[in-house]
Amino acid sequence: MSEQRPSAGPEIEVRGLHKSFGDNEVLRGIDLEIGQGEVVCVIGPSGSGKSTLLRCVNLLEEPTKGQVFVGGTELTDPDVDIDAVRRRIGMVFQQFNLFPHLTVTENLTLPQRRVLRRDKAAAAKVAAENLERVGLSEKADAYPASLSGGQQQRVAIARSLSMGPEVMLFDEPTSALDPELVGDVLAVMRMLADEGMTMIVVTHEMTFAREVADRVVFMDGGVIVEDGSPGQVIGAPRHERTRHFLSRLL
Ligand code: ADP
Ligand code: MG
């Protein structure tokens, strides 16, 4: 059943979410509420369902059961205009997925023109603003291959921001980067958090999670084992599974 919720509710709400691939039940009942401007880091072992959760939040994967709301709109309503809703949700992956044959500016303007129907000048203006936000104005005419991995990921973030999303989902955005390039990407994400962007960040960067997240969610085996402040979940985990996971990261 479709539901419209008042905008005073959570920006992102996941209710009773299950996802199976064949016989493999990957998400086994996820309930999560994220307020406007809240930054939630999701941590957990490989295979615990973190990517699947993010992909269900923007319906890149169709939930087997349960509901997902973004900004009060139920995405899991069969009658929803999923393309319209998806535009409100930015997603940044481990792999940057830039078009290699397009310049940085063209990578930022193409989706604006195709999806949002912005004219060339308007798209270029938004692209320039967002390149400046991520500190890459001087790379506007460069091709992706000439950029470092960290710069490419900042371009991918700027591309996502150029679509004007209400929420941003990050799936291990720094995991493919050389260690010395991680800091610049995290700095951009920190800026977005400070600006009040609602964000879900799947990450193994515990310093970032401690310093930037309002909440940390620990997932294991397709369920949320622990959900609380960084100080509680990382600093004083209540569950043995969380302690075991964190001890292996050190
Ligand atoms: P994480 O991001 O926490 O490492 P994932 O959500 O990627 O975990 O994967 C959880 C489980 O779901 C894994 O067992 C994985 O093999 C399975 N899985 C993920 N995507 C698919 C898919 N498209 N088809 C089949 N199985 C999948
Ligand atoms: Mg993953």
PDB file of N, CA, C and O and ligand atoms in Angstrom, residues 46-47 49-52 94 171-172 202, ligand 2:
ATOM      1  N   SER A  46      32.679  -7.924   5.109  1.00  0.00           N
ATOM      2  CA  SER A  46      32.363  -8.168   3.703  1.00  0.00           C
ATOM      3  C   SER A  46      31.264  -9.212   3.602  1.00  0.00           C
ATOM      4  O   SER A  46      31.275 -10.211   4.322  1.00  0.00           O
ATOM      5  N   GLY A  47      30.279  -8.943   2.745  1.00  0.00           N
ATOM      6  CA  GLY A  47      29.182  -9.892   2.556  1.00  0.00           C
ATOM      7  C   GLY A  47      28.039  -9.725   3.528  1.00  0.00           C
ATOM      8  O   GLY A  47      27.060 -10.476   3.478  1.00  0.00           O
ATOM      9  N   GLY A  49      25.893  -7.357   3.642  1.00  0.00           N
ATOM     10  CA  GLY A  49      24.705  -6.770   3.018  1.00  0.00           C
ATOM     11  C   GLY A  49      24.712  -5.250   2.942  1.00  0.00           C
ATOM     12  O   GLY A  49      23.691  -4.645   2.598  1.00  0.00           O
ATOM     13  N   LYS A  50      25.861  -4.627   3.206  1.00  0.00           N
ATOM     14  CA  LYS A  50      25.944  -3.159   3.229  1.00  0.00           C
ATOM     15  C   LYS A  50      25.616  -2.559   1.859  1.00  0.00           C
ATOM     16  O   LYS A  50      24.822  -1.632   1.749  1.00  0.00           O
ATOM     17  N   SER A  51      26.263  -3.092   0.808  1.00  0.00           N
ATOM     18  CA  SER A  51      26.008  -2.561  -0.537  1.00  0.00           C
ATOM     19  C   SER A  51      24.563  -2.823  -0.956  1.00  0.00           C
ATOM     20  O   SER A  51      23.924  -1.965  -1.567  1.00  0.00           O
ATOM     21  N   THR A  52      24.063  -3.988  -0.623  1.00  0.00           N
ATOM     22  CA  THR A  52      22.683  -4.320  -0.985  1.00  0.00           C
ATOM     23  C   THR A  52      21.712  -3.366  -0.297  1.00  0.00           C
ATOM     24  O   THR A  52      20.738  -2.914  -0.906  1.00  0.00           O
ATOM     25  N   GLN A  94      32.576   2.752  -5.101  1.00  0.00           N
ATOM     26  CA  GLN A  94      34.020   2.532  -4.992  1.00  0.00           C
ATOM     27  C   GLN A  94      34.715   2.838  -6.322  1.00  0.00           C
ATOM     28  O   GLN A  94      35.747   3.485  -6.366  1.00  0.00           O
ATOM     29  N   ASP A 171      29.209   4.274  -1.169  1.00  0.00           N
ATOM     30  CA  ASP A 171      29.546   2.867  -0.942  1.00  0.00           C
ATOM     31  C   ASP A 171      31.060   2.677  -1.027  1.00  0.00           C
ATOM     32  O   ASP A 171      31.619   2.569  -2.116  1.00  0.00           O
ATOM     33  N   GLU A 172      31.701   2.663   0.107  1.00  0.00           N
ATOM     34  CA  GLU A 172      33.163   2.511   0.203  1.00  0.00           C
ATOM     35  C   GLU A 172      33.879   3.420  -0.786  1.00  0.00           C
ATOM     36  O   GLU A 172      34.668   2.945  -1.624  1.00  0.00           O
ATOM     37  N   VAL A 202      28.939   3.901   3.656  1.00  0.00           N
ATOM     38  CA  VAL A 202      29.530   2.602   3.967  1.00  0.00           C
ATOM     39  C   VAL A 202      31.040   2.790   3.899  1.00  0.00           C
ATOM     40  O   VAL A 202      31.572   3.228   2.865  1.00  0.00           O
TER      41      VAL A 202
HETATM   42 MG    MG B   2      29.870  -3.720  -0.442  1.00  0.00          MG
END
